[in-house]
CSV table of C-alpha atoms and ligand atoms in Angstrom, one decimal:
chain,number,residue,atom,x,y,z
A,1173,MET,CA,0.0,-0.2,-0.1
A,1174,LYS,CA,1.1,3.3,-0.2
A,1175,VAL,CA,0.2,6.7,1.5
A,1176,PHE,CA,-0.7,9.9,-0.7
A,1177,LYS,CA,-0.8,13.4,0.9
A,1178,PHE,CA,-2.9,16.2,-0.5
A,1179,GLY,CA,-2.4,19.7,0.9
A,1180,GLY,CA,-4.1,22.7,1.0
A,1181,ALA,CA,-3.6,24.0,-2.1
A,1182,SER,CA,-4.1,21.1,-3.7
A,1183,VAL,CA,-7.8,20.8,-2.4
A,1184,LYS,CA,-8.7,24.4,-2.4
A,1185,ASP,CA,-12.0,23.9,-4.7
A,1186,ALA,CA,-14.0,21.5,-6.6
A,1187,ARG,CA,-11.5,21.5,-9.4
A,1188,GLY,CA,-8.8,20.5,-7.2
A,1189,ILE,CA,-10.7,17.4,-5.4
A,1190,ARG,CA,-11.8,16.5,-9.3
A,1191,ASN,CA,-8.5,16.1,-9.8
A,1192,LEU,CA,-7.5,14.6,-6.4
A,1193,ALA,CA,-9.9,11.8,-7.6
A,1194,GLU,CA,-8.3,11.3,-10.8
A,1195,ILE,CA,-4.6,10.8,-9.2
A,1196,THR,CA,-6.5,8.5,-6.8
A,1197,ALA,CA,-8.1,6.5,-9.2
A,1198,GLY,CA,-5.2,6.0,-11.7
A,1199,GLU,CA,-3.2,4.2,-8.5
A,1200,LYS,CA,-3.7,0.2,-8.7
A,1201,ASP,CA,-2.1,-0.1,-5.4
A,1202,LYS,CA,-4.4,0.5,-2.1
A,1203,LEU,CA,-4.0,3.4,-0.5
A,1204,VAL,CA,-4.2,5.6,2.8
A,1205,VAL,CA,-5.0,9.3,1.4
A,1206,VAL,CA,-4.4,12.3,3.8
A,1207,VAL,CA,-5.6,15.4,3.5
A,1208,SER,CA,-5.0,18.9,5.0
A,1209,ALA,CA,-7.8,21.4,5.4
A,1210,PHE,CA,-9.5,23.2,2.3
A,1211,GLY,CA,-7.0,26.2,0.6
A,1212,LYS,CA,-6.3,28.8,3.6
A,1213,THR,CA,-8.9,27.5,6.1
A,1214,THR,CA,-6.5,26.6,8.7
A,1215,ASN,CA,-5.7,31.0,8.7
A,1216,ALA,CA,-9.2,31.3,8.8
A,1217,LEU,CA,-9.8,29.5,11.6
A,1218,GLU,CA,-7.0,30.8,13.7
A,1219,GLN,CA,-8.9,34.2,12.8
A,1220,VAL,CA,-11.8,32.9,14.1
A,1221,LEU,CA,-10.0,31.7,17.2
A,1222,ALA,CA,-8.2,35.3,18.2
A,1223,THR,CA,-11.3,37.2,17.6
A,1224,TRP,CA,-13.5,34.3,19.6
A,1225,MET,CA,-10.4,34.9,22.5
A,1226,ALA,CA,-10.7,38.4,22.2
A,1227,GLY,CA,-14.4,38.5,23.0
A,1228,ASP,CA,-15.2,39.7,19.7
A,1229,GLU,CA,-18.5,38.6,18.1
A,1230,GLY,CA,-17.0,39.3,14.8
A,1231,TYR,CA,-15.7,35.5,15.2
A,1232,ARG,CA,-19.4,34.4,13.8
A,1233,ASP,CA,-19.1,36.4,10.4
A,1234,LEU,CA,-15.4,34.5,10.0
A,1235,LEU,CA,-17.0,31.3,10.8
A,1236,ASP,CA,-20.0,32.0,8.0
A,1237,ASN,CA,-17.5,32.8,5.5
A,1238,ILE,CA,-15.5,29.7,6.0
A,1239,TYR,CA,-18.8,27.8,5.9
A,1240,ASN,CA,-20.1,29.3,2.8
A,1241,TYR,CA,-16.8,28.7,1.5
A,1242,HIS,CA,-17.2,25.0,2.3
A,1243,ILE,CA,-20.6,24.8,1.0
A,1244,SER,CA,-19.4,26.3,-2.5
A,1245,VAL,CA,-17.0,23.5,-3.0
A,1246,VAL,CA,-19.7,21.0,-1.9
A,1247,ARG,CA,-22.2,22.4,-4.6
A,1248,GLY,CA,-19.3,22.3,-7.0
A,1249,LEU,CA,-19.1,18.8,-6.7
A,1250,PHE,CA,-22.1,17.4,-6.2
A,1251,PRO,CA,-24.9,19.2,-8.5
A,1252,GLU,CA,-27.9,16.9,-6.9
A,1253,ALA,CA,-28.4,17.3,-3.4
A,1254,ASN,CA,-26.1,15.2,-0.9
A,1255,PRO,CA,-26.2,13.9,2.3
A,1256,VAL,CA,-22.6,15.6,2.9
A,1257,LYS,CA,-24.0,18.8,3.2
A,1258,GLY,CA,-25.9,17.9,6.3
A,1259,ARG,CA,-22.8,16.6,7.5
A,1260,ILE,CA,-21.1,19.4,7.3
A,1261,ASP,CA,-23.7,21.6,8.7
A,1262,ASN,CA,-24.2,18.9,11.9
A,1263,SER,CA,-20.3,19.7,12.2
A,1264,PHE,CA,-20.1,23.4,12.2
A,1265,ALA,CA,-23.2,23.4,14.6
A,1266,LEU,CA,-20.8,21.1,16.8
A,1267,LEU,CA,-18.1,24.0,16.3
A,1268,ARG,CA,-20.6,27.1,17.1
A,1269,GLU,CA,-21.6,25.3,20.3
A,1270,TYR,CA,-18.2,24.5,21.5
A,1271,LEU,CA,-17.5,28.4,20.8
A,1272,GLU,CA,-20.8,29.2,22.6
A,1273,SER,CA,-20.3,27.6,25.9
A,1274,ALA,CA,-16.5,26.9,25.9
A,1275,LYS,CA,-13.8,28.7,28.6
A,1276,LYS,CA,-12.0,31.1,26.8
A,1277,GLU,CA,-8.6,29.6,28.9
A,1278,GLY,CA,-5.4,28.0,27.6
A,1279,TYR,CA,-4.5,29.3,23.7
A,1280,ASP,CA,-3.2,26.3,22.6
A,1281,PHE,CA,-5.8,23.7,24.2
A,1282,ASN,CA,-8.8,26.1,22.4
A,1283,TYR,CA,-6.6,26.1,19.2
A,1284,ASP,CA,-6.3,22.6,18.8
A,1285,GLN,CA,-10.0,22.1,19.4
A,1286,ILE,CA,-11.4,24.7,17.1
A,1287,VAL,CA,-8.5,24.5,14.4
A,1288,SER,CA,-8.8,20.7,13.9
A,1289,TYR,CA,-12.2,21.3,12.4
A,1290,GLY,CA,-10.7,22.2,9.0
A,1291,GLU,CA,-9.4,19.0,8.5
A,1292,ILE,CA,-12.8,17.0,9.4
A,1293,TRP,CA,-14.5,19.4,7.2
A,1294,SER,CA,-12.4,18.7,4.0
A,1295,THR,CA,-11.8,15.1,4.5
A,1296,ILE,CA,-15.9,14.4,4.9
A,1297,ILE,CA,-16.1,16.2,1.6
A,1298,VAL,CA,-13.1,14.5,-0.3
A,1299,ALA,CA,-14.3,10.8,1.1
A,1300,GLU,CA,-17.7,11.4,-0.4
A,1301,TYR,CA,-16.6,12.6,-3.7
A,1302,LEU,CA,-14.3,9.7,-3.5
A,1303,ARG,CA,-17.2,7.5,-2.8
A,1304,ASN,CA,-19.6,8.9,-5.3
A,1305,SER,CA,-17.3,8.5,-7.9
A,1306,ASN,CA,-17.2,4.6,-7.6
A,1307,LEU,CA,-14.1,4.3,-5.5
A,1308,ASN,CA,-14.3,1.9,-2.5
A,1309,SER,CA,-13.1,4.2,0.0
A,1310,GLU,CA,-14.0,5.1,3.6
A,1311,TRP,CA,-13.7,8.0,5.6
A,1312,ILE,CA,-11.9,7.6,9.0
A,1313,ASP,CA,-11.4,9.8,12.0
A,1314,ILE,CA,-7.9,9.8,13.0
A,1315,ARG,CA,-8.7,11.2,16.2
A,1316,GLY,CA,-9.0,8.0,18.6
A,1317,ASN,CA,-6.3,6.2,16.4
A,1318,LEU,CA,-3.5,8.8,16.2
A,1319,ILE,CA,-3.0,9.1,19.9
A,1320,THR,CA,-0.5,12.1,20.8
A,1321,ASP,CA,0.6,13.5,24.1
A,1322,ASP,CA,-1.0,16.9,25.4
A,1323,ARG,CA,1.4,19.4,24.2
A,1324,TYR,CA,-1.3,21.3,22.4
A,1325,ARG,CA,-0.4,22.7,19.4
A,1326,ASP,CA,2.8,20.8,18.7
A,1327,ALA,CA,1.8,17.2,19.9
A,1328,ASP,CA,3.8,14.3,19.5
A,1329,ILE,CA,2.8,11.0,18.6
A,1330,LEU,CA,2.3,7.8,21.2
A,1331,TRP,CA,3.4,4.9,19.0
A,1332,SER,CA,2.7,2.1,21.3
A,1333,GLU,CA,-1.2,3.4,21.8
A,1334,SER,CA,-1.3,4.3,18.2
A,1335,THR,CA,0.1,1.2,16.7
A,1336,ALA,CA,-2.5,-1.2,17.2
A,1337,ARG,CA,-5.3,1.1,16.8
A,1338,ILE,CA,-4.3,2.4,13.5
A,1339,LYS,CA,-3.3,-1.2,12.0
A,1340,SER,CA,-6.5,-2.6,12.8
A,1341,VAL,CA,-8.8,0.5,11.6
A,1342,PHE,CA,-6.7,0.6,8.1
A,1343,ASN,CA,-7.8,-2.8,7.3
A,1344,PHE,CA,-7.8,-3.2,3.5
A,1345,SER,CA,-9.3,-6.7,3.3
A,1346,ASP,CA,-12.7,-4.8,2.2
A,1347,ARG,CA,-11.6,-1.5,1.2
A,1348,ASP,CA,-8.9,0.2,-1.4
A,1349,ILE,CA,-8.6,3.6,0.0
A,1350,PHE,CA,-9.0,5.1,3.4
A,1351,VAL,CA,-9.3,9.1,3.5
A,1352,THR,CA,-8.4,10.9,6.7
A,1353,GLN,CA,-7.5,14.0,8.0
A,1354,GLY,CA,-3.7,15.0,8.7
A,1355,PHE,CA,-2.3,17.3,11.4
A,1356,ILE,CA,-4.8,16.2,14.0
A,1357,GLY,CA,-5.1,13.8,16.4
A,1358,SER,CA,-6.1,13.0,20.1
A,1359,THR,CA,-4.9,12.1,23.4
A,1360,ILE,CA,-5.3,8.9,25.1
A,1361,ALA,CA,-8.5,10.9,27.2
A,1362,GLY,CA,-9.9,11.8,23.8
A,1363,MET,CA,-9.1,15.9,23.3
A,1364,THR,CA,-8.1,16.6,20.0
A,1365,THR,CA,-4.6,17.8,19.3
A,1366,THR,CA,-2.7,19.5,16.5
A,1367,LEU,CA,0.7,18.0,15.7
A,1368,GLY,CA,1.9,21.9,14.4
A,1369,ARG,CA,1.2,23.9,11.4
A,1370,GLU,CA,2.2,22.4,8.1
A,1371,GLY,CA,1.7,19.1,10.1
A,1372,SER,CA,-0.4,16.6,7.6
A,1373,ASP,CA,2.9,15.4,5.9
A,1374,TYR,CA,4.1,13.9,9.6
A,1375,THR,CA,0.8,12.3,9.2
A,1376,GLY,CA,1.6,11.0,6.2
A,1377,ALA,CA,5.0,10.0,7.5
A,1378,LEU,CA,3.3,8.5,10.4
A,1379,LEU,CA,0.8,6.5,8.9
A,1380,ALA,CA,3.1,5.3,6.5
A,1381,ASN,CA,5.6,3.7,9.2
A,1382,ILE,CA,2.8,2.3,10.9
A,1383,LEU,CA,1.2,0.5,8.1
A,1384,ASP,CA,4.6,-0.4,6.5
A,1385,ALA,CA,3.7,1.8,3.3
A,1386,GLU,CA,5.9,1.1,0.2
A,1387,LYS,CA,6.1,4.9,-0.5
A,1388,LEU,CA,4.6,8.5,0.8
A,1389,VAL,CA,4.1,10.4,-1.9
A,1390,VAL,CA,3.0,14.2,-0.9
A,1391,TRP,CA,1.5,15.9,-3.7
A,1392,LYS,CA,2.5,19.7,-4.2
A,1393,ASP,CA,2.0,22.7,-6.4
A,1394,VAL,CA,5.9,22.5,-7.5
A,1395,PRO,CA,7.7,20.1,-9.9
A,1396,GLY,CA,9.5,18.8,-6.6
A,1397,LEU,CA,12.2,19.8,-4.2
A,1398,LEU,CA,14.1,22.9,-5.9
A,1399,ASN,CA,17.5,23.9,-4.8
A,1400,ALA,CA,15.9,27.7,-3.7
A,1401,ASP,CA,12.7,28.8,-3.3
A,1402,PRO,CA,11.8,30.2,-7.0
A,1403,LYS,CA,10.1,33.2,-5.1
A,1404,TRP,CA,13.3,34.3,-3.8
A,1405,LEU,CA,15.6,33.0,-6.5
A,1406,ASP,CA,15.4,32.7,-9.8
A,1407,ASN,CA,16.5,29.9,-11.8
A,1408,ALA,CA,15.8,27.2,-9.2
A,1409,GLU,CA,16.3,23.9,-10.1
A,1410,ARG,CA,14.5,20.6,-9.2
A,1411,LEU,CA,16.6,17.9,-7.0
A,1412,GLU,CA,15.9,14.6,-8.5
A,1413,GLU,CA,17.2,12.3,-5.9
A,1414,VAL,CA,18.0,13.5,-2.3
A,1415,SER,CA,19.3,11.5,0.9
A,1416,TYR,CA,16.8,11.8,4.3
A,1417,ARG,CA,19.6,13.4,5.8
A,1418,GLU,CA,20.0,16.0,3.2
A,1419,ALA,CA,16.4,16.5,3.3
A,1420,VAL,CA,16.1,16.9,7.0
A,1421,GLU,CA,18.7,19.8,7.1
A,1422,MET,CA,16.9,21.3,4.3
A,1423,THR,CA,13.6,21.3,5.9
A,1424,PHE,CA,15.1,21.9,9.5
A,1425,SER,CA,16.7,25.2,7.6
A,1426,GLY,CA,13.3,26.5,6.3
A,1427,ALA,CA,12.8,24.9,3.2
A,1428,LYS,CA,8.8,24.8,2.9
A,1429,VAL,CA,8.3,22.0,0.7
A,1430,ILE,CA,7.4,19.0,3.5
A,1431,HIS,CA,7.5,19.6,7.1
A,1432,PRO,CA,10.8,18.4,8.7
A,1433,LYS,CA,9.3,16.2,11.1
A,1434,THR,CA,8.5,13.8,8.2
A,1435,ILE,CA,11.5,12.1,7.6
A,1436,LYS,CA,12.1,10.3,10.8
A,1437,PRO,CA,9.2,7.8,10.6
A,1438,LEU,CA,10.2,7.0,6.8
A,1439,HIS,CA,14.2,6.8,7.8
A,1440,ASN,CA,13.2,4.3,10.4
A,1441,LYS,CA,11.8,2.3,8.2
A,1442,ASN,CA,13.4,3.2,5.0
A,1443,ILE,CA,10.3,4.1,3.0
A,1444,PRO,CA,11.1,6.5,0.3
A,1445,LEU,CA,9.2,9.9,0.0
A,1446,HIS,CA,8.2,11.0,-3.5
A,1447,VAL,CA,7.5,14.8,-3.8
A,1448,LYS,CA,5.4,15.4,-6.8
A,1449,SER,CA,3.2,18.2,-8.6
A,1450,PHE,CA,-0.7,17.6,-8.5
A,1451,ILE,CA,-0.7,19.7,-11.4
A,1452,SER,CA,1.5,17.4,-13.6
A,1453,PRO,CA,1.3,14.1,-11.8
A,1454,LYS,CA,3.3,12.2,-14.6
A,1455,GLU,CA,6.4,14.3,-13.9
A,1456,LYS,CA,9.1,12.6,-11.7
A,1457,GLY,CA,9.2,15.5,-9.1
A,1458,THR,CA,11.6,14.5,-6.2
A,1459,VAL,CA,12.7,11.2,-4.5
A,1460,ILE,CA,13.5,11.0,-0.9
A,1461,VAL,CA,16.0,7.8,-0.2
A,1462,PRO,CA,18.0,6.5,2.4
A,1463,GLU,CA,21.5,7.4,0.6
A,1464,THR,CA,22.0,8.7,-2.6
A,1465,ASN,CA,25.2,8.6,-5.1
A,1466,PHE,CA,23.7,11.1,-6.9
A,1467,ARG,CA,25.4,14.7,-7.0
A,1468,HIS,CA,23.6,17.4,-8.1
A,1469,GLY,CA,26.6,19.6,-7.6
A,1470,PHE,CA,25.0,22.8,-6.9
A,1471,PRO,CA,24.2,25.1,-4.0
A,1472,VAL,CA,20.9,24.5,-1.9
A,1473,TYR,CA,19.6,27.6,-0.8
A,1474,VAL,CA,17.1,27.7,1.8
A,1475,LYS,CA,15.9,30.9,3.7
A,1476,LYS,CA,13.9,30.8,6.9
A,1477,GLU,CA,12.0,33.8,7.8
A,1478,ASN,CA,10.4,35.2,11.0
A,1479,GLN,CA,13.4,34.5,13.4
A,1480,ILE,CA,14.5,36.6,16.5
A,1481,MET,CA,17.8,36.4,17.4
A,1482,VAL,CA,18.3,36.0,21.3
A,1483,SER,CA,21.4,36.8,23.4
A,1484,PHE,CA,21.3,35.5,27.1
A,1485,LEU,CA,24.1,36.9,29.0
A,1486,PRO,CA,24.7,35.5,32.6
A,1487,LYS,CA,23.9,38.2,35.0
A,1488,ASP,CA,26.8,36.8,37.4
A,1489,PHE,CA,29.2,36.4,34.8
A,1490,SER,CA,29.5,32.7,35.0
A,1491,PHE,CA,30.2,30.8,31.8
A,1492,ALA,CA,27.9,30.0,29.2
A,1493,MET,CA,29.0,26.7,28.5
A,1494,ARG,CA,28.9,25.1,31.9
A,1495,GLU,CA,25.3,24.5,33.8
A,1496,ASN,CA,24.0,27.8,31.9
A,1497,LEU,CA,23.3,26.4,28.3
A,1498,SER,CA,21.3,23.2,29.7
A,1499,ARG,CA,19.3,25.4,31.8
A,1500,VAL,CA,18.3,27.5,28.6
A,1501,PHE,CA,17.9,24.7,26.6
A,1502,TYR,CA,15.7,23.0,29.2
A,1503,LEU,CA,13.5,25.9,28.7
A,1504,PHE,CA,13.2,25.8,25.0
A,1505,ILE,CA,12.2,22.1,25.2
A,1506,LYS,CA,9.6,23.2,28.3
A,1507,TYR,CA,8.0,25.8,26.1
A,1508,GLY,CA,8.3,24.1,22.9
A,1509,ILE,CA,10.6,26.8,21.3
A,1510,LYS,CA,12.1,26.2,18.0
A,1511,VAL,CA,15.8,26.9,18.3
A,1512,ASN,CA,17.3,26.8,14.9
A,1513,ILE,CA,21.2,28.0,15.6
A,1514,VAL,CA,22.8,28.1,18.6
A,1515,GLU,CA,26.4,30.0,19.0
A,1516,ALA,CA,27.8,30.1,22.8
A,1517,SER,CA,30.9,32.4,23.8
A,1518,ALA,CA,32.3,32.8,27.2
A,1519,VAL,CA,29.4,34.9,28.8
A,1520,SER,CA,26.6,34.6,26.3
A,1521,ILE,CA,24.2,32.2,24.6
A,1522,ASP,CA,23.1,33.5,21.1
A,1523,VAL,CA,20.4,31.6,19.6
A,1524,CYS,CA,18.1,32.2,16.4
A,1525,LEU,CA,14.5,31.1,17.2
A,1526,ASP,CA,11.1,30.7,15.5
A,1527,ASP,CA,9.2,33.7,16.5
A,1528,ASP,CA,6.7,32.6,18.5
A,1529,ARG,CA,6.3,35.6,20.6
A,1530,MET,CA,4.1,34.7,23.4
A,1531,ARG,CA,6.6,31.5,24.0
A,1532,VAL,CA,9.7,33.2,23.7
A,1533,GLU,CA,8.4,36.2,26.4
A,1534,SER,CA,7.4,33.5,29.0
A,1535,LEU,CA,11.0,32.2,28.5
A,1536,ILE,CA,12.8,35.4,28.6
A,1537,ASN,CA,10.7,36.2,31.5
A,1538,ASP,CA,11.2,32.8,33.5
A,1539,LEU,CA,15.2,33.5,33.3
A,1540,ALA,CA,15.1,37.4,33.8
A,1541,ASP,CA,16.5,36.5,37.6
A,1542,GLU,CA,19.9,35.0,36.3
A,1543,PHE,CA,20.2,35.9,32.4
A,1544,SER,CA,19.4,39.5,30.8
A,1545,ALA,CA,18.2,39.0,27.2
A,1546,VAL,CA,18.9,41.4,24.2
A,1547,TYR,CA,17.2,40.3,21.1
A,1548,ASN,CA,16.4,41.2,17.0
A,1549,GLU,CA,13.4,40.6,15.9
A,1550,ASN,CA,12.4,40.4,12.4
A,1551,VAL,CA,15.6,38.6,11.0
A,1552,GLU,CA,16.3,35.9,8.7
A,1553,MET,CA,17.9,32.9,8.6
A,1554,LEU,CA,19.8,32.2,5.2
A,1555,SER,CA,21.3,28.4,4.6
A,1556,ILE,CA,23.5,27.2,2.0
A,1557,ARG,CA,24.4,23.6,1.6
A,1558,HIS,CA,27.5,22.7,-0.6
A,1559,TYR,CA,28.5,26.3,-0.7
A,1560,THR,CA,30.4,28.2,-2.9
A,1561,PRO,CA,32.0,31.8,-2.6
A,1562,GLU,CA,29.8,33.0,-5.4
A,1563,ALA,CA,26.9,31.6,-3.8
A,1564,ILE,CA,27.0,33.4,-0.4
A,1565,GLU,CA,28.0,36.5,-2.2
A,1566,ARG,CA,24.7,35.7,-3.9
A,1567,ILE,CA,22.4,35.8,-0.8
A,1568,THR,CA,24.4,38.0,1.6
A,1569,SER,CA,25.3,41.0,-0.4
A,1570,GLY,CA,23.7,44.1,1.1
A,1571,ARG,CA,22.5,42.4,4.2
A,1572,GLU,CA,23.9,42.8,7.6
A,1573,ILE,CA,25.2,39.6,9.2
A,1574,LEU,CA,24.7,39.4,12.5
A,1575,LEU,CA,25.5,35.8,12.7
A,1576,GLU,CA,27.7,33.1,10.4
A,1577,GLN,CA,28.3,29.6,10.9
A,1578,ARG,CA,30.3,27.6,8.9
A,1579,THR,CA,31.0,23.5,8.5
A,1580,ARG,CA,32.9,21.6,5.5
A,1581,ASN,CA,29.2,21.1,4.0
A,1582,ASN,CA,26.8,24.1,5.3
A,1583,VAL,CA,26.8,27.8,5.8
A,1584,ARG,CA,24.1,29.7,7.9
A,1585,PHE,CA,23.8,33.5,8.2
A,1586,VAL,CA,21.3,35.2,10.4
A,1587,VAL,CA,21.0,38.3,8.7
A,1588,ARG,CA,18.4,41.4,8.4
B,587,LIG,N1,-3.9,22.6,7.6
B,587,LIG,C1,-2.6,22.4,8.5
B,587,LIG,C2,-1.9,24.1,7.8
B,587,LIG,O1,-2.3,24.5,7.2
B,587,LIG,C3,-1.7,21.1,8.4
B,587,LIG,C4,-1.2,21.3,6.7
B,587,LIG,O2,-1.8,21.8,5.7
B,587,LIG,O3,-0.4,20.3,6.9
B,587,LIG,O4,-1.0,23.9,8.3
B,588,MG,MG1,-1.4,23.1,4.2
C-alpha cells in the first residue's frame, strides 16, 4: 500500500478535488489518502480563534465565511442534493456550540479544539466525492486512532498506543482507499490535538511507518524539491534524488516543501518519500531515499523568515558553556520553542528562534533573574548547503550579517 498526502493548495476548490480523485483512481495499489484543510482554511480558523478569544462577536461572520466556502465546494462537486451537506452542517453546529460555551482559557488547548475542524470538513467532503466516483473508499476519523501526548498545538505521537489502533482501523481486506485527516490526533483521554502547522506531512509519514507503506507521496503545487524557493531566487532547479539526511537539513533550515518532522518516521523504516506535482502528476518529481550517490553539484539555498535572535547573558558573569547552556535548553524544550542556531561564547548564548512571540516572552521572563536578554526581531536565517564563494555573495550581498556559522558542507547566516 501507499500513502498519498494532499495539502491545502491541492484541495482548494472543486476542481482540485476532482484532480485528486483522478490521481487516486489512477493508482492500482491500496491507498491511504491524507488530506489537509481546504486552501487557507487553517489560517481562517486561526482568525476565528483570535477573534473569539478577544471576546469579539465578529468571529461569527468569519465562521460564516468559512461555512459558505465549504458549501460552495460541496455544490461544485455534487450538483444533486447530497447528504454530505447535512454532515457539514452538523459539524459546523458542533463548533458553534463549542464557541458558545467553552472557556476562553488556554490558547493552545482551544487552538486544537477549534482549528482541527478544517481537516474534518475537508476529509468528509473528499471521502464522499471518492465514494460517489465509485471508488471503494471510506472516511476515517484519525482522532481516537492517532494518539498523542497533550502538548497542544505541537503534539507528538504515542507510538504504542497508536500502532495497534491504526493497524486495525486501516484494514484493507474489503477497502481500497481510506481518506483521513492530516495534522490532527487526540490524547488518550480523547481531546483533540494538532501536530504543528503544516503537520499533515508528518501524519502521512506516521501512517506510512505504522502501515509499512511502500512509499509516501506528497502532492504539491511545485515540481519537487528545488535548490531554492523560486519566489526568492531565479533559476531554481529541481533536485532529482535527495538523501534523508539532506532533506532533514533542508527542511529544518526552512525549505517549506515538506515538514521537517516527516523524515524520521520514514527513515526508520526505509520508506522513500516522493514529492510530486499535482498539476503534472506524470512528471518525476523528487525522490527522497536513504542514501544517494547522485551528485547534483549545485548549492542548495534555504531561507527561514520570521526569526528572532536572542542573546542570553548570565547576570553573574558565569560561563555560558557550563550549567547555563543546559538550563536555557531545558526551557526551550519546556516551552516548545524551535531553536534553529546556537552559538555560545564565554559569557553569552546566542540563539536564532522561530518567532513564536508568546512563548519566547514567557521564557525570557522565566529567566529574568539569572539572565539579561537582548534580541533582534524580524531577522532571517539563510543557509547554503554545498556552498561556494559566489553562492554566499549571491544571497548575503547588501545584508547585515548578525551571525555566521560554517561547517564543511553548510553555511548559515542570520541577517537583516
Ligand atoms: N492545515 C494545516 C495547516 O495549514 C496542516 C497542513 O496543511 O499540513 O497548517
Ligand atoms: Mg497546508
